[in-house]
PDB file of C-alpha atoms and ligand atoms in Angstrom:
ATOM      1  CA  MET E   6     123.525  95.773  73.630  1.00 43.00           C
ATOM      2  CA  SER E   7     127.219  96.292  72.989  1.00 53.00           C
ATOM      3  CA  VAL E   8     128.386  95.526  76.503  1.00 64.00           C
ATOM      4  CA  ALA E   9     128.090  92.246  78.430  1.00 66.00           C
ATOM      5  CA  PRO E  10     125.216  91.998  80.992  1.00 64.00           C
ATOM      6  CA  GLU E  11     127.621  92.135  83.949  1.00 67.00           C
ATOM      7  CA  HIS E  12     129.343  95.246  82.567  1.00 73.00           C
ATOM      8  CA  PRO E  13     128.852  98.344  84.755  1.00 75.00           C
ATOM      9  CA  LEU E  14     127.231 100.108  81.801  1.00 80.00           C
ATOM     10  CA  ALA E  15     124.711  97.343  81.156  1.00 80.00           C
ATOM     11  CA  VAL E  16     121.108  98.327  81.907  1.00 82.00           C
ATOM     12  CA  PHE E  17     118.331  95.868  82.717  1.00 80.00           C
ATOM     13  CA  GLY E  18     115.108  96.805  80.985  1.00 85.00           C
ATOM     14  CA  HIS E  19     114.138 100.493  80.793  1.00 90.00           C
ATOM     15  CA  GLU E  20     114.122 100.358  76.982  1.00 89.00           C
ATOM     16  CA  GLU E  21     111.497 103.095  76.815  1.00 91.00           C
ATOM     17  CA  ALA E  22     113.514 105.428  79.069  1.00 93.00           C
ATOM     18  CA  LYS E  23     116.601 104.766  76.936  1.00 94.00           C
ATOM     19  CA  ARG E  24     114.656 105.509  73.748  1.00 93.00           C
ATOM     20  CA  VAL E  25     113.468 108.810  75.236  1.00 93.00           C
ATOM     21  CA  LEU E  26     116.987 109.731  76.305  1.00 95.00           C
ATOM     22  CA  ARG E  27     118.467 109.003  72.889  1.00 94.00           C
ATOM     23  CA  THR E  28     116.094 111.509  71.283  1.00 91.00           C
ATOM     24  CA  LEU E  29     115.831 114.173  74.017  1.00 88.00           C
ATOM     25  CA  ARG E  30     118.250 117.052  73.924  1.00 87.00           C
ATOM     26  CA  ALA E  31     117.369 118.475  77.325  1.00 92.00           C
ATOM     27  CA  HIS E  32     119.977 119.924  79.661  1.00 94.00           C
ATOM     28  CA  THR E  33     118.018 119.079  82.794  1.00 96.00           C
ATOM     29  CA  LEU E  34     116.315 115.725  83.202  1.00 96.00           C
ATOM     30  CA  LEU E  35     114.128 114.451  86.003  1.00 96.00           C
ATOM     31  CA  PHE E  36     114.298 110.662  86.481  1.00 96.00           C
ATOM     32  CA  THR E  37     111.359 109.480  88.558  1.00 95.00           C
ATOM     33  CA  GLY E  38     110.478 106.012  89.812  1.00 91.00           C
ATOM     34  CA  PRO E  39     110.760 103.783  92.881  1.00 84.00           C
ATOM     35  CA  PRO E  40     114.173 103.311  94.504  1.00 82.00           C
ATOM     36  CA  ARG E  41     116.516 100.572  93.312  1.00 82.00           C
ATOM     37  CA  VAL E  42     114.853 100.004  89.923  1.00 86.00           C
ATOM     38  CA  GLY E  43     117.912 101.315  88.091  1.00 89.00           C
ATOM     39  CA  ARG E  44     117.519 105.083  87.764  1.00 93.00           C
ATOM     40  CA  ARG E  45     121.149 105.832  88.636  1.00 92.00           C
ATOM     41  CA  ARG E  46     122.366 102.991  86.468  1.00 91.00           C
ATOM     42  CA  VAL E  47     120.566 104.565  83.503  1.00 94.00           C
ATOM     43  CA  ALA E  48     122.047 107.968  84.447  1.00 95.00           C
ATOM     44  CA  ARG E  49     125.535 106.439  84.212  1.00 94.00           C
ATOM     45  CA  TRP E  50     124.622 104.698  80.980  1.00 94.00           C
ATOM     46  CA  TYR E  51     123.361 107.981  79.501  1.00 96.00           C
ATOM     47  CA  ALA E  52     126.453 109.890  80.610  1.00 96.00           C
ATOM     48  CA  ALA E  53     128.589 107.159  79.021  1.00 95.00           C
ATOM     49  CA  LEU E  54     126.573 107.380  75.802  1.00 96.00           C
ATOM     50  CA  LEU E  55     126.930 111.163  75.669  1.00 96.00           C
ATOM     51  CA  ASN E  56     130.696 110.863  76.033  1.00 97.00           C
ATOM     52  CA  CYS E  57     131.345 107.706  74.015  1.00 96.00           C
ATOM     53  CA  ARG E  58     133.734 108.119  71.068  1.00 95.00           C
ATOM     54  CA  ALA E  59     131.945 105.514  68.947  1.00 95.00           C
ATOM     55  CA  PRO E  60     128.419 104.627  70.104  1.00 95.00           C
ATOM     56  CA  GLN E  61     126.945 101.526  68.484  1.00 93.00           C
ATOM     57  CA  ARG E  62     123.226 101.412  67.747  1.00 92.00           C
ATOM     58  CA  GLY E  63     122.448 103.883  70.501  1.00 93.00           C
ATOM     59  CA  GLU E  64     124.607 102.134  73.102  1.00 94.00           C
ATOM     60  CA  PRO E  65     127.976 103.165  74.544  1.00 94.00           C
ATOM     61  CA  CYS E  66     130.688 101.034  72.915  1.00 93.00           C
ATOM     62  CA  GLY E  67     132.184  99.953  76.255  1.00 90.00           C
ATOM     63  CA  ALA E  68     135.696 100.015  74.801  1.00 92.00           C
ATOM     64  CA  CYS E  69     136.761 103.606  74.102  1.00 95.00           C
ATOM     65  CA  GLU E  70     138.767 105.618  76.626  1.00 95.00           C
ATOM     66  CA  SER E  71     135.653 107.372  77.943  1.00 95.00           C
ATOM     67  CA  CYS E  72     133.643 104.143  78.323  1.00 94.00           C
ATOM     68  CA  ARG E  73     136.548 102.465  80.101  1.00 92.00           C
ATOM     69  CA  LEU E  74     136.649 105.290  82.638  1.00 93.00           C
ATOM     70  CA  PHE E  75     132.959 104.760  83.328  1.00 89.00           C
ATOM     71  CA  ALA E  76     133.624 101.133  84.128  1.00 83.00           C
ATOM     72  CA  ALA E  77     136.749 101.800  86.155  1.00 70.00           C
ATOM     73  CA  THR E  78     135.829 101.104  89.788  1.00 72.00           C
ATOM     74  CA  PRO E  79     133.253  99.002  91.614  1.00 67.00           C
ATOM     75  CA  GLU E  80     132.266 102.070  93.710  1.00 71.00           C
ATOM     76  CA  GLY E  81     131.146 103.882  90.579  1.00 74.00           C
ATOM     77  CA  PRO E  82     132.477 105.695  87.561  1.00 82.00           C
ATOM     78  CA  ALA E  83     135.868 107.411  87.806  1.00 87.00           C
ATOM     79  CA  HIS E  84     135.113 109.562  84.784  1.00 94.00           C
ATOM     80  CA  PRO E  85     136.379 113.163  84.779  1.00 95.00           C
ATOM     81  CA  ASP E  86     133.083 114.430  83.306  1.00 96.00           C
ATOM     82  CA  TYR E  87     130.696 112.571  85.615  1.00 96.00           C
ATOM     83  CA  ARG E  88     129.667 113.358  89.178  1.00 95.00           C
ATOM     84  CA  GLU E  89     126.980 112.202  91.602  1.00 93.00           C
ATOM     85  CA  VAL E  90     125.702 114.223  94.516  1.00 91.00           C
ATOM     86  CA  ALA E  91     123.500 112.531  97.107  1.00 86.00           C
ATOM     87  CA  PRO E  92     122.090 113.605 100.469  1.00 83.00           C
ATOM     88  CA  GLU E  93     124.105 112.722 103.544  1.00 71.00           C
ATOM     89  CA  ARG E  94     122.248 109.686 104.839  1.00 61.00           C
ATOM     90  CA  GLU E  95     124.675 108.883 107.583  1.00 53.00           C
ATOM     91  CA  THR E  96     126.018 110.858 110.457  1.00 49.00           C
ATOM     92  CA  LYS E  97     129.710 110.756 111.340  1.00 47.00           C
ATOM     93  CA  ALA E  98     129.009 107.953 113.790  1.00 51.00           C
ATOM     94  CA  GLY E  99     127.623 105.852 110.934  1.00 52.00           C
ATOM     95  CA  ARG E 100     124.005 106.054 112.057  1.00 53.00           C
ATOM     96  CA  ARG E 101     121.095 107.061 109.872  1.00 54.00           C
ATOM     97  CA  SER E 102     120.852 110.818 109.793  1.00 53.00           C
ATOM     98  CA  ARG E 103     117.699 112.481 111.078  1.00 54.00           C
ATOM     99  CA  ARG E 104     116.849 114.155 107.831  1.00 63.00           C
ATOM    100  CA  PRO E 105     118.996 113.466 104.790  1.00 71.00           C
ATOM    101  CA  GLN E 106     119.655 116.690 102.936  1.00 77.00           C
ATOM    102  CA  ILE E 107     121.614 118.106 100.057  1.00 84.00           C
ATOM    103  CA  ARG E 108     123.232 121.289 101.269  1.00 83.00           C
ATOM    104  CA  ILE E 109     123.558 124.522  99.302  1.00 86.00           C
ATOM    105  CA  GLY E 110     127.332 124.126  99.422  1.00 86.00           C
ATOM    106  CA  ASP E 111     127.027 120.806  97.565  1.00 88.00           C
ATOM    107  CA  LEU E 112     125.586 122.680  94.586  1.00 90.00           C
ATOM    108  CA  VAL E 113     126.862 126.248  94.473  1.00 88.00           C
ATOM    109  CA  ALA E 114     130.033 127.999  95.622  1.00 86.00           C
ATOM    110  CA  ARG E 115     130.105 128.713  99.375  1.00 82.00           C
ATOM    111  CA  ASP E 116     133.013 129.371 101.675  1.00 72.00           C
ATOM    112  CA  ASP E 117     132.861 125.920 103.241  1.00 72.00           C
ATOM    113  CA  ALA E 118     132.105 124.012 100.012  1.00 72.00           C
ATOM    114  CA  PRO E 119     135.018 121.909  98.801  1.00 81.00           C
ATOM    115  CA  ASN E 120     133.741 121.115  95.293  1.00 85.00           C
ATOM    116  CA  PRO E 121     130.188 122.219  94.518  1.00 91.00           C
ATOM    117  CA  LEU E 122     128.378 120.778  91.503  1.00 93.00           C
ATOM    118  CA  GLY E 123     127.498 124.046  89.699  1.00 93.00           C
ATOM    119  CA  PRO E 124     131.019 125.397  89.107  1.00 92.00           C
ATOM    120  CA  TRP E 125     132.176 121.856  88.300  1.00 94.00           C
ATOM    121  CA  LEU E 126     129.513 121.593  85.567  1.00 95.00           C
ATOM    122  CA  GLU E 127     130.612 124.922  84.115  1.00 94.00           C
ATOM    123  CA  ALA E 128     134.195 123.785  83.607  1.00 94.00           C
ATOM    124  CA  ARG E 129     134.985 122.443  80.130  1.00 96.00           C
ATOM    125  CA  PRO E 130     134.593 118.673  79.750  1.00 97.00           C
ATOM    126  CA  ARG E 131     137.587 116.495  78.984  1.00 96.00           C
ATOM    127  CA  PHE E 132     135.463 114.410  76.640  1.00 97.00           C
ATOM    128  CA  ARG E 133     132.143 115.802  75.384  1.00 96.00           C
ATOM    129  CA  THR E 134     129.552 116.373  78.068  1.00 97.00           C
ATOM    130  CA  ARG E 135     129.716 117.075  81.778  1.00 97.00           C
ATOM    131  CA  VAL E 136     126.982 115.147  83.553  1.00 97.00           C
ATOM    132  CA  GLY E 137     126.000 115.960  87.135  1.00 96.00           C
ATOM    133  CA  VAL E 138     123.553 113.665  88.921  1.00 96.00           C
ATOM    134  CA  ILE E 139     121.580 114.757  91.967  1.00 95.00           C
ATOM    135  CA  ASP E 140     120.411 111.457  93.431  1.00 93.00           C
ATOM    136  CA  GLY E 141     117.737 112.307  95.980  1.00 91.00           C
ATOM    137  CA  ALA E 142     116.440 115.515  94.406  1.00 93.00           C
ATOM    138  CA  GLU E 143     113.396 115.225  96.694  1.00 91.00           C
ATOM    139  CA  SER E 144     115.616 116.165  99.604  1.00 88.00           C
ATOM    140  CA  LEU E 145     116.806 119.418  98.044  1.00 88.00           C
ATOM    141  CA  SER E 146     115.925 122.226 100.414  1.00 85.00           C
ATOM    142  CA  GLU E 147     114.182 125.239  98.951  1.00 87.00           C
ATOM    143  CA  GLY E 148     117.314 127.305  99.553  1.00 88.00           C
ATOM    144  CA  ALA E 149     119.575 124.824  97.775  1.00 88.00           C
ATOM    145  CA  ALA E 150     117.137 124.442  94.875  1.00 90.00           C
ATOM    146  CA  ASN E 151     116.785 128.193  94.437  1.00 90.00           C
ATOM    147  CA  ALA E 152     120.516 128.736  94.515  1.00 89.00           C
ATOM    148  CA  PHE E 153     120.918 126.077  91.845  1.00 91.00           C
ATOM    149  CA  LEU E 154     118.066 127.415  89.647  1.00 91.00           C
ATOM    150  CA  LYS E 155     120.274 130.130  88.222  1.00 86.00           C
ATOM    151  CA  PHE E 156     122.497 127.415  86.858  1.00 88.00           C
ATOM    152  CA  LEU E 157     119.592 125.372  85.494  1.00 90.00           C
ATOM    153  CA  GLU E 158     118.250 128.404  83.654  1.00 89.00           C
ATOM    154  CA  GLU E 159     121.412 128.932  81.651  1.00 88.00           C
ATOM    155  CA  PRO E 160     123.486 125.779  81.621  1.00 90.00           C
ATOM    156  CA  PRO E 161     126.520 125.614  79.327  1.00 94.00           C
ATOM    157  CA  SER E 162     125.867 123.690  76.090  1.00 94.00           C
ATOM    158  CA  TYR E 163     128.162 120.884  77.278  1.00 96.00           C
ATOM    159  CA  ALA E 164     126.457 120.272  80.636  1.00 97.00           C
ATOM    160  CA  VAL E 165     123.594 117.947  81.570  1.00 97.00           C
ATOM    161  CA  VAL E 166     121.966 117.714  85.001  1.00 97.00           C
ATOM    162  CA  ILE E 167     120.023 114.616  85.993  1.00 97.00           C
ATOM    163  CA  LEU E 168     117.718 114.880  88.999  1.00 97.00           C
ATOM    164  CA  ILE E 169     116.672 111.556  90.522  1.00 96.00           C
ATOM    165  CA  ALA E 170     113.568 111.373  92.721  1.00 94.00           C
ATOM    166  CA  PRO E 171     110.767 108.911  93.593  1.00 91.00           C
ATOM    167  CA  SER E 172     108.082 111.030  91.904  1.00 92.00           C
ATOM    168  CA  VAL E 173     107.437 114.352  90.208  1.00 93.00           C
ATOM    169  CA  GLN E 174     105.315 115.368  93.221  1.00 92.00           C
ATOM    170  CA  SER E 175     108.225 114.869  95.599  1.00 91.00           C
ATOM    171  CA  VAL E 176     110.340 117.526  93.879  1.00 92.00           C
ATOM    172  CA  LEU E 177     109.976 121.307  94.211  1.00 92.00           C
ATOM    173  CA  PRO E 178     107.793 122.680  91.360  1.00 92.00           C
ATOM    174  CA  THR E 179     110.466 125.214  90.352  1.00 91.00           C
ATOM    175  CA  LEU E 180     112.790 122.306  89.531  1.00 93.00           C
ATOM    176  CA  VAL E 181     110.091 120.236  87.820  1.00 93.00           C
ATOM    177  CA  SER E 182     109.149 123.081  85.480  1.00 92.00           C
ATOM    178  CA  ARG E 183     112.742 123.332  84.249  1.00 92.00           C
ATOM    179  CA  SER E 184     113.342 119.665  83.574  1.00 94.00           C
ATOM    180  CA  ALA E 185     112.292 117.003  81.092  1.00 94.00           C
ATOM    181  CA  PRO E 186     110.660 114.069  82.874  1.00 93.00           C
ATOM    182  CA  VAL E 187     111.772 110.474  82.277  1.00 95.00           C
ATOM    183  CA  ARG E 188     109.733 107.813  84.085  1.00 93.00           C
ATOM    184  CA  PHE E 189     111.039 104.518  85.420  1.00 92.00           C
ATOM    185  CA  GLY E 190     108.957 101.499  86.361  1.00 86.00           C
ATOM    186  CA  ALA E 191     109.739  98.126  87.887  1.00 80.00           C
ATOM    187  CA  VAL E 192     111.884  95.753  85.823  1.00 80.00           C
ATOM    188  CA  HIS E 193     112.064  92.001  85.643  1.00 75.00           C
ATOM    189  CA  VAL E 194     115.520  90.635  86.376  1.00 70.00           C
ATOM    190  CA  PRO E 195     116.145  86.899  86.231  1.00 69.00           C
ATOM    191  CA  ALA E 196     118.353  86.353  89.292  1.00 67.00           C
ATOM    192  CA  LYS E 197     119.169  82.974  90.823  1.00 70.00           C
ATOM    193  CA  LEU E 198     118.664  83.099  94.569  1.00 68.00           C
ATOM    194  CA  PRO E 199     118.234  80.451  97.259  1.00 64.00           C
ATOM    195  CA  GLU E 200     114.920  82.031  98.261  1.00 68.00           C
ATOM    196  CA  PRO E 201     112.517  84.322  96.447  1.00 70.00           C
ATOM    197  CA  HIS E 202     113.677  87.858  97.120  1.00 74.00           C
ATOM    198  CA  PRO E 203     111.038  90.521  97.831  1.00 73.00           C
ATOM    199  CA  ALA E 204     112.825  92.820  95.357  1.00 72.00           C
ATOM    200  CA  ALA E 205     111.645  90.544  92.518  1.00 76.00           C
ATOM    201  CA  ARG E 206     108.030  91.431  93.298  1.00 71.00           C
ATOM    202  CA  LEU E 207     108.970  95.109  93.557  1.00 72.00           C
ATOM    203  CA  GLY E 208     110.981  95.053  90.322  1.00 73.00           C
ATOM    204  CA  ARG E 209     114.077  96.441  92.013  1.00 76.00           C
ATOM    205  CA  ALA E 210     116.889  95.367  89.758  1.00 75.00           C
ATOM    206  CA  GLY E 211     119.662  96.846  91.881  1.00 75.00           C
ATOM    207  CA  GLU E 212     118.654  94.984  95.009  1.00 75.00           C
ATOM    208  CA  LEU E 213     118.188  91.677  93.204  1.00 77.00           C
ATOM    209  CA  LEU E 214     121.518  91.864  91.452  1.00 77.00           C
ATOM    210  CA  GLU E 215     123.237  92.680  94.706  1.00 77.00           C
ATOM    211  CA  ALA E 216     121.540  89.784  96.480  1.00 79.00           C
ATOM    212  CA  ALA E 217     122.510  87.453  93.639  1.00 79.00           C
ATOM    213  CA  ALA E 218     126.103  88.688  93.762  1.00 78.00           C
ATOM    214  CA  HIS E 219     126.315  88.184  97.543  1.00 81.00           C
ATOM    215  CA  PRO E 220     124.076  85.182  98.308  1.00 81.00           C
ATOM    216  CA  ASP E 221     125.722  84.637 101.713  1.00 86.00           C
ATOM    217  CA  ALA E 222     124.933  88.174 102.837  1.00 86.00           C
ATOM    218  CA  PHE E 223     121.357  87.692 101.637  1.00 85.00           C
ATOM    219  CA  SER E 224     120.998  84.431 103.565  1.00 87.00           C
ATOM    220  CA  ALA E 225     122.482  86.051 106.662  1.00 91.00           C
ATOM    221  CA  GLN E 226     119.971  88.915 106.488  1.00 91.00           C
ATOM    222  CA  LEU E 227     117.106  86.455 106.084  1.00 90.00           C
ATOM    223  CA  ALA E 228     118.386  84.470 109.060  1.00 94.00           C
ATOM    224  CA  VAL E 229     118.361  87.584 111.256  1.00 96.00           C
ATOM    225  CA  VAL E 230     114.799  88.398 110.176  1.00 95.00           C
ATOM    226  CA  ASP E 231     113.584  84.834 110.777  1.00 95.00           C
ATOM    227  CA  ARG E 232     115.293  84.654 114.159  1.00 96.00           C
ATOM    228  CA  TYR E 233     113.654  87.943 115.066  1.00 97.00           C
ATOM    229  CA  LEU E 234     110.195  86.728 114.062  1.00 96.00           C
ATOM    230  CA  LEU E 235     110.623  83.472 115.998  1.00 96.00           C
ATOM    231  CA  GLY E 236     111.723  85.529 119.000  1.00 96.00           C
ATOM    232  CA  LEU E 237     108.388  87.347 119.064  1.00 96.00           C
ATOM    233  CA  GLY E 238     106.801  84.245 120.582  1.00 93.00           C
ATOM    234  CA  LYS E 239     109.497  83.894 123.230  1.00 93.00           C
ATOM    235  CA  GLY E 240     110.129  85.777 126.484  1.00 93.00           C
ATOM    236  CA  LEU E 241     110.268  89.566 126.380  1.00 94.00           C
ATOM    237  CA  GLU E 242     113.974  89.719 127.123  1.00 95.00           C
ATOM    238  CA  GLU E 243     114.824  87.344 124.316  1.00 95.00           C
ATOM    239  CA  ALA E 244     112.504  89.135 121.886  1.00 96.00           C
ATOM    240  CA  LEU E 245     114.178  92.466 122.616  1.00 95.00           C
ATOM    241  CA  GLU E 246     117.624  90.928 122.305  1.00 96.00           C
ATOM    242  CA  ARG E 247     116.710  89.702 118.843  1.00 96.00           C
ATOM    243  CA  ALA E 248     115.234  93.125 118.098  1.00 96.00           C
ATOM    244  CA  ASP E 249     118.670  94.612 118.730  1.00 95.00           C
ATOM    245  CA  ALA E 250     120.201  92.172 116.257  1.00 96.00           C
ATOM    246  CA  LEU E 251     117.553  93.107 113.724  1.00 96.00           C
ATOM    247  CA  GLU E 252     118.150  96.804 114.291  1.00 94.00           C
ATOM    248  CA  LYS E 253     121.874  96.331 113.754  1.00 94.00           C
ATOM    249  CA  ALA E 254     121.370  94.456 110.477  1.00 93.00           C
ATOM    250  CA  TRP E 255     118.757  96.988 109.397  1.00 91.00           C
ATOM    251  CA  SER E 256     121.048  99.963 110.044  1.00 88.00           C
ATOM    252  CA  GLU E 257     123.651  98.311 107.822  1.00 86.00           C
ATOM    253  CA  ARG E 258     121.253  97.292 105.043  1.00 83.00           C
ATOM    254  CA  ALA E 259     117.957  99.057 104.416  1.00 80.00           C
ATOM    255  CA  GLU E 260     116.796  95.968 102.481  1.00 81.00           C
ATOM    256  CA  VAL E 261     116.288  94.177 105.796  1.00 89.00           C
ATOM    257  CA  ALA E 262     112.985  96.066 106.109  1.00 89.00           C
ATOM    258  CA  GLU E 263     111.832  94.619 102.786  1.00 84.00           C
ATOM    259  CA  LEU E 264     112.757  91.101 103.900  1.00 88.00           C
ATOM    260  CA  LEU E 265     110.792  91.612 107.108  1.00 93.00           C
ATOM    261  CA  ARG E 266     107.834  92.945 105.120  1.00 89.00           C
ATOM    262  CA  ALA E 267     107.993  89.924 102.822  1.00 85.00           C
ATOM    263  CA  ARG E 268     108.013  87.507 105.767  1.00 89.00           C
ATOM    264  CA  LEU E 269     105.123  89.322 107.449  1.00 91.00           C
ATOM    265  CA  SER E 270     103.083  88.933 104.251  1.00 86.00           C
ATOM    266  CA  ALA E 271     102.739  85.245 105.139  1.00 87.00           C
ATOM    267  CA  TRP E 272     100.670  86.222 108.200  1.00 92.00           C
ATOM    268  CA  PRO E 273      96.849  86.131 107.970  1.00 92.00           C
ATOM    269  CA  PRO E 274      95.525  89.271 106.209  1.00 91.00           C
ATOM    270  CA  GLU E 275      94.250  91.214 109.207  1.00 92.00           C
ATOM    271  CA  ARG E 276      97.334  90.538 111.303  1.00 93.00           C
ATOM    272  CA  TYR E 277      99.538  91.330 108.294  1.00 93.00           C
ATOM    273  CA  ALA E 278      97.778  94.680 107.777  1.00 93.00           C
ATOM    274  CA  ARG E 279      98.336  95.665 111.401  1.00 95.00           C
ATOM    275  CA  ALA E 280     101.932  94.486 111.306  1.00 95.00           C
ATOM    276  CA  LEU E 281     102.546  96.561 108.162  1.00 93.00           C
ATOM    277  CA  HIS E 282     101.106  99.544 109.923  1.00 94.00           C
ATOM    278  CA  ALA E 283     103.449  99.055 112.863  1.00 95.00           C
ATOM    279  CA  LEU E 284     106.413  98.606 110.527  1.00 94.00           C
ATOM    280  CA  GLY E 285     105.475 101.785 108.659  1.00 91.00           C
ATOM    281  CA  ARG E 286     105.370 103.734 111.928  1.00 92.00           C
ATOM    282  CA  CYS E 287     108.748 102.292 112.861  1.00 92.00           C
ATOM    283  CA  GLU E 288     110.239 103.401 109.532  1.00 88.00           C
ATOM    284  CA  GLU E 289     108.846 106.882 110.041  1.00 86.00           C
ATOM    285  CA  ALA E 290     110.354 107.022 113.499  1.00 86.00           C
ATOM    286  CA  LEU E 291     113.698 105.830 112.152  1.00 84.00           C
ATOM    287  CA  ALA E 292     113.647 108.549 109.516  1.00 79.00           C
ATOM    288  CA  ALA E 293     112.776 111.196 112.076  1.00 76.00           C
ATOM    289  CA  TYR E 294     114.713 110.370 115.244  1.00 66.00           C
ATOM    290  CA  ALA E 295     118.157 109.286 116.229  1.00 62.00           C
ATOM    291  CA  ALA E 296     117.037 106.457 118.549  1.00 84.00           C
ATOM    292  CA  PRO E 297     116.748 103.469 116.202  1.00 87.00           C
ATOM    293  CA  SER E 298     116.923 100.835 118.936  1.00 90.00           C
ATOM    294  CA  VAL E 299     113.892 102.354 120.691  1.00 90.00           C
ATOM    295  CA  ALA E 300     111.926 102.503 117.417  1.00 91.00           C
ATOM    296  CA  VAL E 301     112.621  98.830 116.704  1.00 94.00           C
ATOM    297  CA  GLN E 302     111.809  97.882 120.303  1.00 93.00           C
ATOM    298  CA  VAL E 303     108.437  99.606 119.985  1.00 93.00           C
ATOM    299  CA  LEU E 304     107.827  97.704 116.748  1.00 95.00           C
ATOM    300  CA  THR E 305     108.749  94.487 118.529  1.00 96.00           C
ATOM    301  CA  LEU E 306     106.271  95.110 121.333  1.00 95.00           C
ATOM    302  CA  GLU E 307     103.529  95.762 118.781  1.00 95.00           C
ATOM    303  CA  LEU E 308     104.316  92.663 116.728  1.00 96.00           C
ATOM    304  CA  ARG E 309     104.487  90.615 119.953  1.00 95.00           C
ATOM    305  CA  GLU E 310     100.988  91.738 120.826  1.00 94.00           C
ATOM    306  CA  LEU E 311      99.798  90.570 117.408  1.00 93.00           C
ATOM    307  CA  VAL E 312     101.516  87.197 117.770  1.00 92.00           C
ATOM    308  CA  ARG E 313     100.214  86.676 121.302  1.00 88.00           C
ATOM    309  CA  GLY E 314      96.739  87.873 120.308  1.00 84.00           C
ATOM    310  CA  ALA E 315      96.689  85.225 117.602  1.00 77.00           C
ATOM    311  CA  ARG E 316      97.403  82.601 120.239  1.00 75.00           C
ATOM    312  CA  GLY E 317      94.256  83.606 122.089  1.00 66.00           C
ATOM    313  CA  ARG E 318      95.927  85.402 124.966  1.00 54.00           C
TER     314      ARG E 318
HETATM  315 ZN1   ZN K 129     132.645 104.198  74.049  1.00 66.79          ZN
END
């Protein structure tokens, strides 16, 4: 690799996906695989490669003007030929939205759309290739997908669209049939952490790297989860108080659910299975309703029953 491992364009693993991308000449790509394994990182890498002035052995050089723009900010690339569109996951109040969605106006020209992706992709690139990423293509509504199809059928020669989704099945068939699939699996990332992180088991490079970069935040999240679990054996009031703390941490970082899942896996198998079930229901409720504290309180009551049941009460 031409760039250092901590460089924003560095990719962990995914050699097969990179090989496929170097040879494919498709204008629409569908990246599928579990969240946080590095799909968007590879999308940025590919966009950098397509625009690099002097690629070296199939890697972006990391030094030319285009590559430098890809590495410009910690929030993501500030490259004039690269854009990411993602569903709105948060409401204005900062809470999880009921149903994250990419709106038609995000993709094609509408009166209320400030800068839709389609017309942006049609404008001439400053470097070589305009790359538009739709991260969360599974949440494209049928209307939005259909409006965007016209663009996907006849994209300009200098435009590439990358759809990112958990699986081929999660995306509308009309989009799947027009895109070249690139599959992503779990990757192994050697990250030094005070405690084993559940993301290591799941092969989620992004999560692991973030935890390694912010070990204090990771420890703080673990502490909230452990305090919550200890609280299950205490009085109801205290348990629910700790549930509120958990819910707060969870609404800030989705990874908190994975930490909780990892801790629950230490429970005896049958209790663990039932706890997982309860956690799954809670996650569904959180995705569907705007009352997160109630959902987590319900989870807490269910887990409390399991803990108390184990004590023979
Ligand atoms: Zn370069």
